[in-house]
Each structure stands twice: as C-alpha cells, then as structure tokens.
Amino acid sequence: MRHDALIVGGSFAGLSAAMQLARARRNVCVVDAGAPRNRFAAASHGFFGQDGTPPLEMIAGARDKLLAYPSVEFIKGSVVAGSADGAGGFTVSLHGGEEISTHKLLLSFGVQDGLPDIGLMAGVSMHRSLVFGA
C-alpha cells in the first residue's frame, strides 16, 4: 500500500504532524525506533498543558490518541535508506529490509547526543555530568 505520508520519527514533532494529517483523513505511517532524545528527562517543561509531565508519558498519550484514527499506522523500526521513486513519491527501506512507498516523506528525527569516548563517562547521564571546554 502506498501511504499519503510517511513520518520518520515518532516523538513530539512527528506525532504532532501525524495528528494533523490524520485529522485531514490522510493515510499516515509513522516509523519510530522508540528512542526519543528526551527519553532520559524526568519531565518536559514549557509544553502547553503538559508542564512537568514525563516525555515518554506524553508520547504514549499522543500515540493512544492517534490510534483512534484508522488511517494511522505505527511501525517500530529504523529507516536505513530512502529515495525518490520516479512516480512523484518516495520509497524507504527499513532496517529489516521491508520497503514502504509514500507520496510525501516527513523527516522528524532530531539531534543525537553522544558522550565523549572516555572510560569514566560510561553509563553517566548527561544530567549528571559536567563538561569543561579545552
């Protein structure tokens, strides 16, 4: 099946886009690896009506609301490649080899944090460390 839109990344931005597309009765597929950047945060702040709510709780709530729309599909996985398909759309390949066809492609993945490769930093949260410049 060819989706109207495929969203790569199922955190705040991706789910917000999926909601708008679902409300417009578009066939939407959200591909998400399940590792949002804010997964280590105890709470989200400054988000209207959600201040102090754990980010993963917000994501779970948004996914639950989206499941009320029969035109929304979630796939747990990672996109490893994508290309224009010659028919005005895109084809993406998932880590497991599955290919998905879509009219529109929305990339909604963000920054990935990485700690320096220092033995003392193994397993240390970004919230529990101080980094001093050189």
XYZ file of N, CA and C in Angstrom:
402
model
N 0.841 -1.191 0.000
C 0.000 0.000 0.000
C 0.878 1.243 0.000
N 0.490 2.220 -0.760
C 1.215 3.496 -0.819
C 0.539 4.469 0.144
N 1.296 4.971 1.099
C 0.769 5.911 2.092
C 0.731 7.325 1.518
N -0.196 8.125 2.045
C -0.190 9.547 1.695
C 1.045 10.220 2.267
N 1.408 9.837 3.504
C 2.577 10.432 4.154
C 3.253 9.393 5.036
N 4.568 9.419 5.032
C 5.356 8.595 5.925
C 6.188 9.538 6.785
N 6.105 9.349 8.088
C 6.834 10.201 9.029
C 7.919 9.358 9.677
N 9.155 9.805 9.548
C 10.280 9.126 10.172
C 10.568 9.854 11.476
N 10.230 9.218 12.593
C 10.415 9.804 13.914
C 9.080 9.999 14.595
N 8.893 9.315 15.718
C 7.608 9.343 16.400
C 7.644 9.986 17.765
N 8.338 11.112 17.865
C 8.324 11.850 19.121
C 7.399 13.056 18.960
N 7.661 14.126 19.681
C 6.734 15.267 19.720
C 6.388 15.806 18.337
N 7.389 16.137 17.533
C 7.136 16.745 16.225
C 6.466 15.767 15.270
N 6.968 14.543 15.219
C 6.405 13.547 14.314
C 4.962 13.221 14.642
N 4.654 13.076 15.940
C 3.281 12.754 16.338
C 2.348 13.944 16.120
N 2.867 15.152 16.295
C 2.054 16.350 16.013
C 1.694 16.403 14.529
N 2.665 16.112 13.676
C 2.401 16.096 12.236
C 1.410 14.986 11.890
N 1.592 13.815 12.495
C 0.682 12.689 12.230
C -0.748 13.039 12.622
N -0.912 13.746 13.731
C -2.258 14.123 14.173
C -2.936 15.033 13.153
N -2.212 16.008 12.664
C -2.805 16.929 11.683
C -3.166 16.197 10.392
N -2.294 15.317 9.955
C -2.563 14.559 8.729
C -3.726 13.587 8.919
N -3.791 12.945 10.083
C -4.895 12.018 10.364
C -6.226 12.762 10.402
N -6.231 13.942 11.002
C -7.458 14.739 11.062
C -7.900 15.185 9.667
N -6.931 15.297 8.750
C -7.242 15.651 7.360
C -7.565 14.400 6.536
N -7.740 13.264 7.234
C -8.113 11.988 6.618
C -7.077 11.471 5.638
N -5.827 11.675 5.981
C -4.725 11.146 5.176
C -4.265 9.820 5.753
N -3.795 8.947 4.892
C -3.253 7.660 5.293
C -1.801 7.894 5.707
N -1.504 7.693 6.998
C -0.209 8.068 7.564
C 0.475 6.856 8.177
N 1.767 6.754 7.936
C 2.589 5.728 8.570
C 3.697 6.439 9.349
N 3.840 6.088 10.623
C 4.902 6.652 11.466
C 5.896 5.538 11.764
N 7.144 5.743 11.375
C 8.207 4.789 11.670
C 9.059 5.382 12.778
N 9.194 4.626 13.865
C 9.923 5.150 15.018
C 10.720 4.031 15.683
N 11.951 4.333 16.049
C 12.825 3.353 16.700
C 12.578 3.258 18.201
N 11.797 4.197 18.752
C 11.472 4.136 20.177
C 12.551 4.660 21.095
N 13.403 5.552 20.603
C 14.468 6.106 21.432
C 14.523 7.628 21.281
N 13.482 8.347 21.748
C 13.490 9.808 21.592
C 14.626 10.449 22.382
N 15.089 11.575 21.907
C 16.210 12.265 22.550
C 15.912 12.588 24.005
N 14.663 12.912 24.320
C 14.312 13.332 25.681
C 13.927 12.162 26.586
N 14.242 10.940 26.205
C 13.807 9.770 26.979
C 14.430 9.709 28.367
N 15.539 10.397 28.581
C 16.197 10.382 29.885
C 15.706 11.493 30.806
N 14.920 12.419 30.253
C 14.422 13.542 31.051
C 13.294 13.084 31.977
N 13.316 13.572 33.199
C 12.268 13.224 34.171
C 10.954 13.934 33.840
N 11.047 15.116 33.228
C 9.841 15.885 32.935
C 10.097 16.812 31.749
N 9.013 17.146 31.073
C 9.064 18.119 29.987
C 8.556 19.446 30.537
N 9.169 20.535 30.114
C 8.760 21.845 30.624
C 8.482 22.802 29.475
N 7.505 23.667 29.689
C 7.175 24.682 28.704
C 6.275 24.191 27.590
N 5.781 22.989 27.692
C 4.884 22.447 26.680
C 3.462 22.695 27.161
N 2.687 23.423 26.396
C 1.353 23.865 26.783
C 0.517 22.724 27.368
N 0.043 22.888 28.578
C -0.825 21.924 29.231
C -0.150 20.659 29.713
N 1.156 20.557 29.529
C 1.871 19.334 29.877
C 3.087 19.599 30.763
N 3.225 20.804 31.284
C 4.422 21.155 32.051
C 4.614 20.187 33.215
N 5.798 19.607 33.297
C 6.124 18.679 34.364
C 5.794 17.225 34.073
N 5.199 16.947 32.921
C 4.845 15.581 32.558
C 6.062 14.869 31.967
N 6.291 13.610 32.340
C 7.402 12.864 31.740
C 7.224 12.743 30.220
N 8.287 12.971 29.445
C 8.178 12.932 27.983
C 7.625 11.613 27.438
N 8.063 10.490 27.989
C 7.573 9.208 27.476
C 6.079 9.031 27.734
N 5.577 9.622 28.817
C 4.134 9.595 29.096
C 3.381 10.435 28.069
N 3.953 11.575 27.689
C 3.328 12.427 26.682
C 3.279 11.712 25.333
N 4.371 11.050 24.978
C 4.434 10.327 23.710
C 3.416 9.194 23.699
N 3.333 8.438 24.789
C 2.371 7.330 24.879
C 0.938 7.840 24.754
N 0.635 8.958 25.390
C -0.703 9.544 25.296
C -1.040 9.980 23.885
N -0.072 10.593 23.210
C -0.301 11.042 21.836
C -0.508 9.846 20.904
N 0.274 8.795 21.093
C 0.106 7.587 20.274
C -1.282 6.984 20.490
N -1.722 6.937 21.745
C -3.052 6.401 22.047
C -4.137 7.198 21.323
N -4.001 8.507 21.327
C -4.996 9.354 20.648
C -4.974 9.125 19.137
N -3.776 8.932 18.590
C -3.669 8.704 17.151
C -4.255 7.360 16.730
N -4.210 6.391 17.626
C -4.758 5.075 17.302
C -6.274 5.114 17.105
N -6.919 6.196 17.520
C -8.355 6.363 17.287
C -8.649 6.614 15.802
N -7.619 6.975 15.048
C -7.774 7.235 13.619
C -7.365 5.979 12.844
N -8.293 5.375 12.123
C -7.964 4.136 11.404
C -6.958 4.330 10.272
N -6.696 5.570 9.898
C -5.768 5.837 8.791
C -4.313 5.947 9.251
N -4.052 5.726 10.549
C -2.693 5.854 11.085
C -2.125 4.478 11.390
N -0.897 4.254 10.951
C -0.186 3.008 11.212
C 1.158 3.338 11.863
N 1.527 2.564 12.863
C 2.832 2.713 13.508
C 3.694 1.507 13.182
N 4.955 1.774 12.864
C 5.922 0.704 12.661
C 7.113 0.974 13.568
N 7.442 0.002 14.423
C 8.624 0.135 15.266
C 9.816 -0.316 14.444
N 10.740 0.592 14.222
C 11.901 0.265 13.410
C 12.677 1.495 13.033
N 13.680 1.277 12.205
C 14.553 2.358 11.746
C 14.597 2.384 10.229
N 14.537 3.573 9.684
C 14.712 3.755 8.241
C 16.210 3.829 7.969
N 16.680 3.021 7.026
C 18.110 3.000 6.714
C 18.431 3.621 5.365
N 17.405 3.777 4.513
C 17.632 4.382 3.198
C 16.308 4.896 2.661
N 16.420 5.841 1.760
C 15.236 6.385 1.111
C 15.623 7.003 -0.210
N 14.678 7.004 -1.142
C 14.962 7.614 -2.435
C 13.654 7.995 -3.121
N 13.772 8.923 -4.058
C 12.624 9.272 -4.892
C 12.304 8.052 -5.745
N 11.023 7.805 -5.976
C 10.650 6.577 -6.678
C 10.347 6.768 -8.160
N 10.482 7.981 -8.660
C 10.226 8.220 -10.074
C 8.757 8.456 -10.406
N 7.886 8.264 -9.418
C 6.448 8.473 -9.630
C 5.948 9.647 -8.795
N 6.859 10.525 -8.391
C 6.475 11.688 -7.600
C 6.420 11.421 -6.113
N 6.885 10.284 -5.674
C 6.879 9.938 -4.257
C 8.223 9.408 -3.807
N 8.186 8.600 -2.763
C 9.418 8.091 -2.167
C 9.252 6.634 -1.764
N 10.357 5.944 -1.717
C 10.413 4.600 -1.158
C 11.488 4.611 -0.090
N 11.148 4.096 1.093
C 12.141 3.994 2.165
C 12.337 2.529 2.512
N 13.534 2.207 2.951
C 13.869 0.849 3.376
C 14.078 0.844 4.875
N 13.473 -0.129 5.537
C 13.646 -0.285 6.974
C 14.832 -1.193 7.268
N 15.278 -1.155 8.507
C 16.427 -1.948 8.944
C 16.257 -3.429 8.613
N 15.055 -3.947 8.731
C 14.799 -5.363 8.461
C 14.644 -5.711 6.989
N 14.722 -4.722 6.092
C 14.623 -4.974 4.664
C 13.287 -4.612 4.046
N 12.253 -4.374 4.868
C 10.941 -4.003 4.345
C 11.028 -2.649 3.646
N 10.293 -2.507 2.548
C 10.224 -1.232 1.839
C 8.821 -0.660 1.954
N 8.746 0.661 2.102
C 7.468 1.359 2.232
C 7.426 2.463 1.187
N 6.295 2.581 0.516
C 6.095 3.574 -0.522
C 5.174 4.674 0.007
N 5.474 5.918 -0.350
C 4.693 7.045 0.152
C 4.692 8.202 -0.846
N 3.627 8.990 -0.802
C 3.573 10.196 -1.635
C 4.453 11.296 -1.050
N 4.375 11.481 0.268
C 5.130 12.534 0.948
C 5.962 11.917 2.062
N 7.151 12.449 2.269
C 8.068 11.956 3.296
C 8.423 13.095 4.232
N 8.170 12.898 5.518
C 8.474 13.918 6.527
C 9.537 13.347 7.468
N 10.687 13.994 7.516
C 11.767 13.567 8.396
C 11.640 14.333 9.701
N 11.359 13.616 10.755
C 11.093 14.239 12.049
C 11.964 13.627 13.136
N 13.201 13.421 12.814
C 14.127 12.921 13.815
C 15.072 14.054 14.151
N 15.610 14.028 15.341
C 16.379 15.172 15.798
C 17.834 14.870 16.048
N 18.363 15.675 16.907
C 19.762 15.596 17.284
C 19.990 14.337 18.107
N 21.127 13.729 17.918
C 21.515 12.596 18.751
C 22.673 13.039 19.632
N 22.502 12.843 20.937
C 23.560 13.209 21.868
C 24.577 12.090 21.951
N 25.826 12.471 22.069
C 26.883 11.483 22.228
C 27.895 11.982 23.238
N 28.196 11.145 24.189
C 29.220 11.490 25.164
C 30.596 11.171 24.591
N 31.621 11.891 25.021
C 32.971 11.573 24.558
C 33.341 10.147 24.961
N 34.180 9.521 24.173
C 34.615 8.148 24.441
C 35.681 8.156 25.535
N 35.224 8.419 26.757
C 36.096 8.455 27.928
C 35.596 7.398 28.888
N 36.451 6.490 29.296
C 36.050 5.385 30.153
C 35.271 5.819 31.379
N 35.616 6.936 31.968
C 34.938 7.404 33.165
C 33.497 7.822 32.894
N 33.152 8.082 31.627
C 31.826 8.579 31.278
C 30.839 7.458 30.975
N 31.283 6.224 30.935
C 30.403 5.103 30.592
C 29.232 5.035 31.568
N 28.029 5.058 31.046
C 26.834 4.934 31.864
C 26.434 6.188 32.618
N 27.113 7.307 32.372
C 26.814 8.550 33.074
C 25.765 9.333 32.278
N 24.730 9.772 32.941
C 23.679 10.558 32.312
C 24.205 11.947 31.967
N 23.666 12.523 30.887
C 24.023 13.895 30.516
C 23.645 14.866 31.633
N 22.635 14.522 32.430
C 22.197 15.391 33.513
C 23.107 15.313 34.731
N 23.959 14.321 34.777
C 24.800 14.103 35.938
C 26.274 14.398 35.667
N 26.556 14.977 34.524
C 27.954 15.221 34.176
C 28.176 16.698 33.859
N 29.377 17.144 34.057
C 29.808 18.482 33.680
C 30.910 18.333 32.655
N 30.825 19.087 31.571
C 31.847 19.025 30.545
C 32.561 20.370 30.523
N 33.878 20.330 30.652
C 34.678 21.541 30.664
C 35.389 21.666 29.332
N 35.364 22.870 28.769
C 35.998 23.118 27.490
C 37.515 23.036 27.555
N 38.107 22.850 26.402
C 39.572 22.734 26.325
C 40.201 24.102 26.304
